[in-house]
mmCIF file of C-alpha atoms in Angstrom:
data_model
loop_
_atom_site.group_PDB
_atom_site.id
_atom_site.type_symbol
_atom_site.label_atom_id
_atom_site.label_comp_id
_atom_site.label_asym_id
_atom_site.label_seq_id
_atom_site.Cartn_x
_atom_site.Cartn_y
_atom_site.Cartn_z
ATOM 1 C CA MET A 1 -13.815 188.362 305.536
ATOM 2 C CA ARG A 2 -17.354 186.418 306.196
ATOM 3 C CA ILE A 3 -17.016 182.429 305.831
ATOM 4 C CA ALA A 4 -19.551 182.645 303.122
ATOM 5 C CA THR A 5 -17.219 184.578 300.792
ATOM 6 C CA LEU A 6 -14.445 181.783 301.130
ATOM 7 C CA THR A 7 -13.859 179.019 298.807
ATOM 8 C CA ALA A 8 -14.909 175.404 299.887
ATOM 9 C CA ALA A 9 -11.231 174.669 300.457
ATOM 10 C CA ALA A 10 -10.598 177.723 302.544
ATOM 11 C CA VAL A 11 -13.786 176.890 304.613
ATOM 12 C CA ALA A 12 -12.408 173.372 305.283
ATOM 13 C CA ALA A 13 -9.074 174.939 306.306
ATOM 14 C CA VAL A 14 -10.674 177.203 308.817
ATOM 15 C CA LEU A 15 -12.794 174.858 310.511
ATOM 16 C CA LEU A 16 -9.761 172.114 310.532
ATOM 17 C CA VAL A 17 -7.889 174.680 312.879
ATOM 18 C CA ALA A 18 -10.795 175.073 314.830
ATOM 19 C CA GLY A 19 -10.864 171.340 315.609
ATOM 20 C CA ILE A 20 -14.183 170.671 313.290
ATOM 21 C CA VAL A 21 -13.814 169.415 310.045
ATOM 22 C CA VAL A 22 -16.849 170.028 307.768
ATOM 23 C CA LEU A 23 -17.284 170.453 304.127
ATOM 24 C CA ARG A 24 -20.020 172.658 302.930
ATOM 25 C CA GLU A 25 -21.561 172.404 299.345
ATOM 26 C CA ASP A 26 -24.934 173.665 298.259
ATOM 27 C CA PRO A 27 -26.142 176.007 301.039
ATOM 28 C CA GLY A 28 -29.531 174.737 300.303
ATOM 29 C CA SER A 29 -28.779 171.200 301.051
ATOM 30 C CA ALA A 30 -27.501 168.974 303.894
ATOM 31 C CA THR A 31 -24.014 167.524 303.543
ATOM 32 C CA PRO A 32 -22.746 164.227 304.662
ATOM 33 C CA VAL A 33 -19.541 164.394 306.643
ATOM 34 C CA GLY A 34 -18.233 161.957 309.319
ATOM 35 C CA ALA A 35 -19.513 162.611 312.894
ATOM 36 C CA VAL A 36 -17.055 164.053 315.244
ATOM 37 C CA THR A 37 -16.854 165.197 318.718
ATOM 38 C CA SER A 38 -14.095 168.207 319.089
ATOM 39 C CA SER A 39 -12.799 169.484 322.415
ATOM 40 C CA HIS A 40 -12.396 173.426 322.950
ATOM 41 C CA GLU A 41 -10.924 175.854 325.258
ATOM 42 C CA LEU A 42 -12.289 179.447 325.906
ATOM 43 C CA ALA A 43 -10.503 182.197 327.894
ATOM 44 C CA HIS A 44 -13.244 184.158 329.834
ATOM 45 C CA ASP A 45 -13.300 186.078 332.746
ATOM 46 C CA GLY A 46 -10.055 184.965 334.122
ATOM 47 C CA HIS A 47 -10.738 181.351 333.563
ATOM 48 C CA THR A 48 -9.959 178.911 330.978
ATOM 49 C CA ARG A 49 -13.368 177.267 329.971
ATOM 50 C CA SER A 50 -13.880 173.937 328.229
ATOM 51 C CA TYR A 51 -16.559 172.514 326.084
ATOM 52 C CA ARG A 52 -17.189 169.772 323.556
ATOM 53 C CA VAL A 53 -19.179 169.977 320.318
ATOM 54 C CA TYR A 54 -20.789 167.115 318.672
ATOM 55 C CA ARG A 55 -21.460 167.446 314.947
ATOM 56 C CA PRO A 56 -23.308 164.659 313.282
ATOM 57 C CA ALA A 57 -22.635 163.004 310.138
ATOM 58 C CA VAL A 58 -25.341 164.679 308.210
ATOM 59 C CA LEU A 59 -25.610 168.317 309.132
ATOM 60 C CA SER A 60 -28.380 170.803 308.276
ATOM 61 C CA ALA A 61 -27.359 173.642 306.159
ATOM 62 C CA ARG A 62 -28.738 175.918 308.666
ATOM 63 C CA ALA A 63 -28.423 173.670 311.926
ATOM 64 C CA PRO A 64 -30.190 174.050 315.081
ATOM 65 C CA LEU A 65 -27.865 174.063 318.190
ATOM 66 C CA VAL A 66 -28.551 172.314 321.383
ATOM 67 C CA VAL A 67 -26.715 173.310 324.673
ATOM 68 C CA VAL A 68 -26.561 170.576 327.358
ATOM 69 C CA LEU A 69 -25.948 171.724 330.532
ATOM 70 C CA HIS A 70 -24.443 168.989 333.098
ATOM 71 C CA GLY A 71 -25.863 168.765 336.446
ATOM 72 C CA GLY A 72 -23.893 169.519 339.772
ATOM 73 C CA LEU A 73 -20.891 167.136 340.160
ATOM 74 C CA GLY A 74 -21.518 166.133 336.342
ATOM 75 C CA SER A 75 -19.425 167.400 333.182
ATOM 76 C CA GLY A 76 -19.789 167.818 329.642
ATOM 77 C CA ALA A 77 -18.385 164.478 328.797
ATOM 78 C CA GLN A 78 -20.692 162.735 331.231
ATOM 79 C CA ALA A 79 -23.863 164.417 329.868
ATOM 80 C CA GLN A 80 -22.803 163.271 326.424
ATOM 81 C CA ARG A 81 -22.753 159.904 327.298
ATOM 82 C CA ALA A 82 -25.717 159.924 329.599
ATOM 83 C CA TYR A 83 -28.493 161.694 327.975
ATOM 84 C CA GLY A 84 -28.561 160.623 324.485
ATOM 85 C CA TRP A 85 -28.332 163.654 322.548
ATOM 86 C CA ASP A 86 -25.632 162.609 320.101
ATOM 87 C CA ALA A 87 -28.348 160.092 318.832
ATOM 88 C CA ALA A 88 -31.103 162.726 318.555
ATOM 89 C CA ALA A 89 -28.539 164.787 316.474
ATOM 90 C CA ASP A 90 -27.573 162.153 313.969
ATOM 91 C CA ASP A 91 -31.574 161.704 313.177
ATOM 92 C CA ALA A 92 -32.158 165.343 312.904
ATOM 93 C CA GLY A 93 -29.146 166.823 311.812
ATOM 94 C CA PHE A 94 -28.498 169.472 314.537
ATOM 95 C CA VAL A 95 -25.189 170.404 316.546
ATOM 96 C CA VAL A 96 -24.826 169.657 320.250
ATOM 97 C CA ALA A 97 -22.608 171.720 322.681
ATOM 98 C CA TYR A 98 -21.508 170.132 326.111
ATOM 99 C CA PRO A 99 -19.837 172.889 328.201
ATOM 100 C CA ASP A 100 -18.197 172.182 331.452
ATOM 101 C CA GLY A 101 -18.879 174.217 334.721
ATOM 102 C CA ILE A 102 -16.138 175.318 336.992
ATOM 103 C CA GLY A 103 -16.005 172.946 339.985
ATOM 104 C CA ARG A 104 -18.752 170.765 338.160
ATOM 105 C CA ALA A 105 -21.435 173.411 338.888
ATOM 106 C CA TRP A 106 -23.127 176.514 337.471
ATOM 107 C CA ASN A 107 -23.688 179.759 338.790
ATOM 108 C CA ALA A 108 -27.533 179.798 338.342
ATOM 109 C CA GLY A 109 -28.491 182.495 340.654
ATOM 110 C CA GLY A 110 -29.504 182.710 344.058
ATOM 111 C CA ASP A 111 -25.926 181.887 345.216
ATOM 112 C CA CYS A 112 -26.329 178.445 343.744
ATOM 113 C CA CYS A 113 -24.278 176.338 342.964
ATOM 114 C CA GLY A 114 -20.986 175.415 344.376
ATOM 115 C CA THR A 115 -17.752 177.244 343.835
ATOM 116 C CA PRO A 116 -19.430 179.389 340.787
ATOM 117 C CA GLY A 117 -22.451 180.448 343.006
ATOM 118 C CA ARG A 118 -20.106 181.461 345.964
ATOM 119 C CA THR A 119 -17.690 183.439 343.658
ATOM 120 C CA GLY A 120 -19.873 184.841 341.252
ATOM 121 C CA VAL A 121 -18.463 183.073 338.100
ATOM 122 C CA ASP A 122 -19.789 184.457 334.773
ATOM 123 C CA ASP A 123 -21.402 181.542 333.407
ATOM 124 C CA VAL A 124 -23.811 183.443 331.262
ATOM 125 C CA GLY A 125 -20.840 185.312 329.571
ATOM 126 C CA PHE A 126 -18.959 182.137 329.111
ATOM 127 C CA LEU A 127 -21.799 180.229 327.290
ATOM 128 C CA THR A 128 -22.693 183.311 325.250
ATOM 129 C CA GLY A 129 -19.042 183.437 324.180
ATOM 130 C CA MET A 130 -19.075 179.484 323.431
ATOM 131 C CA LEU A 131 -22.068 180.123 321.210
ATOM 132 C CA ALA A 132 -20.260 182.847 319.216
ATOM 133 C CA GLU A 133 -17.227 180.664 318.768
ATOM 134 C CA ILE A 134 -19.441 177.776 317.612
ATOM 135 C CA ALA A 135 -21.367 180.107 315.087
ATOM 136 C CA ARG A 136 -18.235 181.187 313.584
ATOM 137 C CA ALA A 137 -16.927 177.604 312.683
ATOM 138 C CA LEU A 138 -20.613 176.086 311.881
ATOM 139 C CA PRO A 139 -23.478 176.931 310.106
ATOM 140 C CA ILE A 140 -25.950 177.612 312.963
ATOM 141 C CA ASP A 141 -29.331 178.997 312.725
ATOM 142 C CA HIS A 142 -29.583 181.696 315.146
ATOM 143 C CA GLU A 143 -33.184 181.325 315.405
ATOM 144 C CA ARG A 144 -32.975 177.734 316.681
ATOM 145 C CA ILE A 145 -30.546 178.083 319.653
ATOM 146 C CA TYR A 146 -31.777 175.866 322.534
ATOM 147 C CA PHE A 147 -30.650 175.197 326.182
ATOM 148 C CA THR A 148 -31.342 172.024 327.998
ATOM 149 C CA GLY A 149 -30.113 170.742 331.470
ATOM 150 C CA MET A 150 -30.404 168.416 334.336
ATOM 151 C CA SER A 151 -30.787 169.733 337.953
ATOM 152 C CA ASN A 152 -28.173 172.474 338.388
ATOM 153 C CA GLY A 153 -28.112 172.525 334.593
ATOM 154 C CA ALA A 154 -31.698 173.090 334.163
ATOM 155 C CA MET A 155 -31.367 176.026 336.326
ATOM 156 C CA MET A 156 -28.570 177.430 334.344
ATOM 157 C CA ALA A 157 -30.790 176.743 331.073
ATOM 158 C CA TYR A 158 -33.498 179.083 333.105
ATOM 159 C CA ALA A 159 -30.775 181.500 333.646
ATOM 160 C CA MET A 160 -29.801 181.780 330.153
ATOM 161 C CA ALA A 161 -33.679 182.334 329.316
ATOM 162 C CA CYS A 162 -33.838 185.115 332.080
ATOM 163 C CA ARG A 163 -30.700 186.848 331.370
ATOM 164 C CA THR A 164 -30.346 186.729 327.550
ATOM 165 C CA ALA A 165 -32.450 186.810 324.362
ATOM 166 C CA LEU A 166 -30.508 183.791 322.949
ATOM 167 C CA ALA A 167 -33.000 180.871 323.685
ATOM 168 C CA ALA A 168 -35.479 179.832 321.260
ATOM 169 C CA ALA A 169 -36.653 177.432 323.921
ATOM 170 C CA VAL A 170 -35.526 175.914 327.108
ATOM 171 C CA GLY A 171 -35.876 172.250 328.247
ATOM 172 C CA ALA A 172 -35.529 171.807 332.183
ATOM 173 C CA VAL A 173 -35.261 168.219 333.663
ATOM 174 C CA ALA A 174 -35.615 168.100 337.549
ATOM 175 C CA GLY A 175 -34.520 171.475 338.064
ATOM 176 C CA THR A 176 -35.808 174.991 339.085
ATOM 177 C CA GLN A 177 -35.333 178.796 338.456
ATOM 178 C CA LEU A 178 -33.305 180.651 340.892
ATOM 179 C CA GLY A 179 -32.551 184.399 341.337
ATOM 180 C CA ASP A 180 -34.148 187.379 339.608
ATOM 181 C CA CYS A 181 -35.901 186.976 336.243
ATOM 182 C CA GLU A 182 -37.288 190.417 336.019
ATOM 183 C CA HIS A 183 -37.198 191.071 332.077
ATOM 184 C CA PRO A 184 -37.012 187.620 330.486
ATOM 185 C CA ALA A 185 -37.453 187.412 326.573
ATOM 186 C CA PRO A 186 -40.295 185.336 325.374
ATOM 187 C CA ALA A 187 -38.889 181.600 324.882
ATOM 188 C CA SER A 188 -40.742 178.423 324.718
ATOM 189 C CA VAL A 189 -40.341 176.204 328.022
ATOM 190 C CA ILE A 190 -40.714 172.378 328.515
ATOM 191 C CA HIS A 191 -40.160 171.408 332.029
ATOM 192 C CA VAL A 192 -39.845 167.628 333.116
ATOM 193 C CA HIS A 193 -40.098 166.891 336.659
ATOM 194 C CA GLY A 194 -40.770 163.707 338.982
ATOM 195 C CA THR A 195 -43.187 163.912 341.780
ATOM 196 C CA ASP A 196 -40.840 162.076 344.024
ATOM 197 C CA ASP A 197 -37.754 164.208 343.527
ATOM 198 C CA GLU A 198 -36.367 164.667 346.931
ATOM 199 C CA ASN A 199 -33.241 166.831 345.753
ATOM 200 C CA ILE A 200 -35.555 169.581 344.018
ATOM 201 C CA ARG A 201 -38.805 169.112 345.207
ATOM 202 C CA TYR A 202 -42.012 169.480 342.967
ATOM 203 C CA ASP A 203 -43.637 171.411 345.813
ATOM 204 C CA GLY A 204 -40.826 173.966 346.193
ATOM 205 C CA ALA A 205 -39.841 173.075 349.604
ATOM 206 C CA PRO A 206 -36.137 172.704 350.432
ATOM 207 C CA GLY A 207 -34.485 169.657 348.962
ATOM 208 C CA SER A 208 -32.375 166.883 350.712
ATOM 209 C CA GLY A 209 -29.296 167.389 348.996
ATOM 210 C CA ALA A 210 -26.388 169.259 350.187
ATOM 211 C CA ALA A 211 -27.457 172.685 348.522
ATOM 212 C CA ARG A 212 -30.922 172.334 350.234
ATOM 213 C CA ILE A 213 -32.297 173.917 346.968
ATOM 214 C CA ASP A 214 -35.901 175.558 347.161
ATOM 215 C CA GLY A 215 -37.328 177.557 344.548
ATOM 216 C CA PRO A 216 -40.880 177.998 343.383
ATOM 217 C CA ALA A 217 -43.041 175.072 343.045
ATOM 218 C CA VAL A 218 -42.926 173.610 339.682
ATOM 219 C CA PRO A 219 -46.585 174.440 338.937
ATOM 220 C CA GLU A 220 -45.739 178.093 339.842
ATOM 221 C CA LEU A 221 -42.713 178.210 337.641
ATOM 222 C CA ASN A 222 -44.695 176.772 334.783
ATOM 223 C CA ALA A 223 -47.377 179.441 335.404
ATOM 224 C CA PHE A 224 -44.655 182.207 335.430
ATOM 225 C CA TRP A 225 -43.468 181.466 332.000
ATOM 226 C CA ARG A 226 -47.161 181.115 330.686
ATOM 227 C CA MET A 227 -47.467 184.783 331.858
ATOM 228 C CA VAL A 228 -44.213 185.559 330.271
ATOM 229 C CA ASP A 229 -45.229 184.079 326.925
ATOM 230 C CA ALA A 230 -48.752 185.481 326.907
ATOM 231 C CA CYS A 231 -50.353 181.880 326.801
ATOM 232 C CA ALA A 232 -53.762 180.641 326.508
ATOM 233 C CA ALA A 233 -55.237 178.381 329.291
ATOM 234 C CA PRO A 234 -53.453 175.418 329.507
ATOM 235 C CA VAL A 235 -55.038 171.863 328.766
ATOM 236 C CA ALA A 236 -53.927 168.701 330.431
ATOM 237 C CA THR A 237 -53.470 165.203 329.100
ATOM 238 C CA ALA A 238 -52.746 162.108 331.116
ATOM 239 C CA GLY A 239 -51.078 158.825 330.221
ATOM 240 C CA ASP A 240 -49.202 156.013 331.876
ATOM 241 C CA ARG A 241 -47.396 157.936 334.775
ATOM 242 C CA VAL A 242 -47.194 161.095 332.795
ATOM 243 C CA THR A 243 -49.405 164.072 332.694
ATOM 244 C CA THR A 244 -48.656 167.032 330.409
ATOM 245 C CA LEU A 245 -50.049 170.347 330.812
ATOM 246 C CA ARG A 246 -49.585 172.215 327.587
ATOM 247 C CA ALA A 247 -50.239 175.937 326.644
ATOM 248 C CA THR A 248 -50.220 177.360 323.266
ATOM 249 C CA CYS A 249 -48.860 181.165 323.513
ATOM 250 C CA ARG A 250 -48.127 184.399 321.453
ATOM 251 C CA ASP A 251 -45.934 184.088 318.300
ATOM 252 C CA GLY A 252 -46.208 180.210 317.932
ATOM 253 C CA ARG A 253 -44.570 179.691 321.385
ATOM 254 C CA ALA A 254 -45.640 177.106 323.865
ATOM 255 C CA VAL A 255 -44.980 176.337 327.714
ATOM 256 C CA ASP A 256 -45.476 172.593 328.599
ATOM 257 C CA LEU A 257 -45.111 170.823 331.878
ATOM 258 C CA VAL A 258 -44.632 167.182 332.025
ATOM 259 C CA THR A 259 -45.159 165.593 335.356
ATOM 260 C CA VAL A 260 -43.754 161.937 335.875
ATOM 261 C CA ALA A 261 -45.592 160.317 338.698
ATOM 262 C CA GLY A 262 -43.103 158.228 341.082
ATOM 263 C CA ALA A 263 -39.967 159.594 339.366
ATOM 264 C CA GLY A 264 -37.087 160.911 341.426
ATOM 265 C CA HIS A 265 -34.262 163.174 340.769
ATOM 266 C CA GLU A 266 -33.293 161.642 337.441
ATOM 267 C CA TRP A 267 -33.314 162.197 333.508
ATOM 268 C CA PRO A 268 -36.458 159.938 332.268
ATOM 269 C CA GLY A 269 -35.374 157.505 329.867
ATOM 270 C CA ALA A 270 -31.621 157.837 330.376
ATOM 271 C CA ASP A 271 -31.481 154.172 331.831
ATOM 272 C CA GLN A 272 -33.723 153.059 328.642
ATOM 273 C CA ARG A 273 -36.670 152.355 331.044
ATOM 274 C CA GLY A 274 -39.576 154.277 332.294
ATOM 275 C CA PRO A 275 -42.523 155.816 330.578
ATOM 276 C CA LEU A 276 -40.830 158.421 328.689
ATOM 277 C CA ASP A 277 -37.650 159.442 326.871
ATOM 278 C CA ALA A 278 -37.083 162.840 328.009
ATOM 279 C CA THR A 279 -34.398 163.730 325.273
ATOM 280 C CA ARG A 280 -36.506 162.756 322.430
ATOM 281 C CA LEU A 281 -39.425 164.459 323.965
ATOM 282 C CA ILE A 282 -37.530 167.717 324.554
ATOM 283 C CA TRP A 283 -35.952 167.697 321.041
ATOM 284 C CA ASP A 284 -39.494 167.066 319.476
ATOM 285 C CA PHE A 285 -40.712 170.283 321.292
ATOM 286 C CA PHE A 286 -37.315 172.260 320.448
ATOM 287 C CA ALA A 287 -37.886 171.121 316.835
ATOM 288 C CA ALA A 288 -41.562 172.632 316.729
ATOM 289 C CA HIS A 289 -40.327 175.954 317.889
ATOM 290 C CA HIS A 290 -37.916 178.793 316.911
ATOM 291 C CA ARG A 291 -37.075 182.307 318.329
#
């Protein structure tokens, strides 16, 4: 039986079992409820995987879903605390998922990173299964599913764009793209990177971290996605330490590169300082694009 055919009381009971309390009324309007973070486990590929879901106090009737992928040595809880996505969800009425990588890392391709990269953990399958679970419990708009992440999490966001057709858009911060990306589905992309990042270097040279990450230079990665999305020539704008290279693309998509002069391996704005708030910037980009 589909949830749409259940009574309101039955819907509430189903979602309570799932650990998420949501009351839905008129499907054409937003319904105020109490904001909540719920914790979940999912058995996948021989592992018990975990993730958190934040549902804001006012949820759109067909809600976008943003998947926030922590960096290496991080966690879903850490990403929830650090990057300000709950506040953005409160303002715009979308759902946020915060999954946990095994060993605090993601198998993003190219043998990276950590235990997942060494052992071939199926993180693409885990995240796909997580999305299906969330969509069974909440009114997710499948045309507006977004992936964003920091460092290794940004790599995993690119991996989801390369290996699935789920992403309406990707927001990468201080990351790169590793492994094969031979047949990516079109997706809008915004990439934020500091010129002084020593861990994942802007020029693509090996980084200084333990993993010695190297990949394409950030401008080359941006050019790759402009090709995927059949974009027009990009237009540059410059402000206080921030240069944005923006390309409009086929079917309303866009590919943006946001370069922050002097910034290191960081999520700009996480410390409430600096020339931009990467979370708000990425959400505004996501809100303007669907699959």
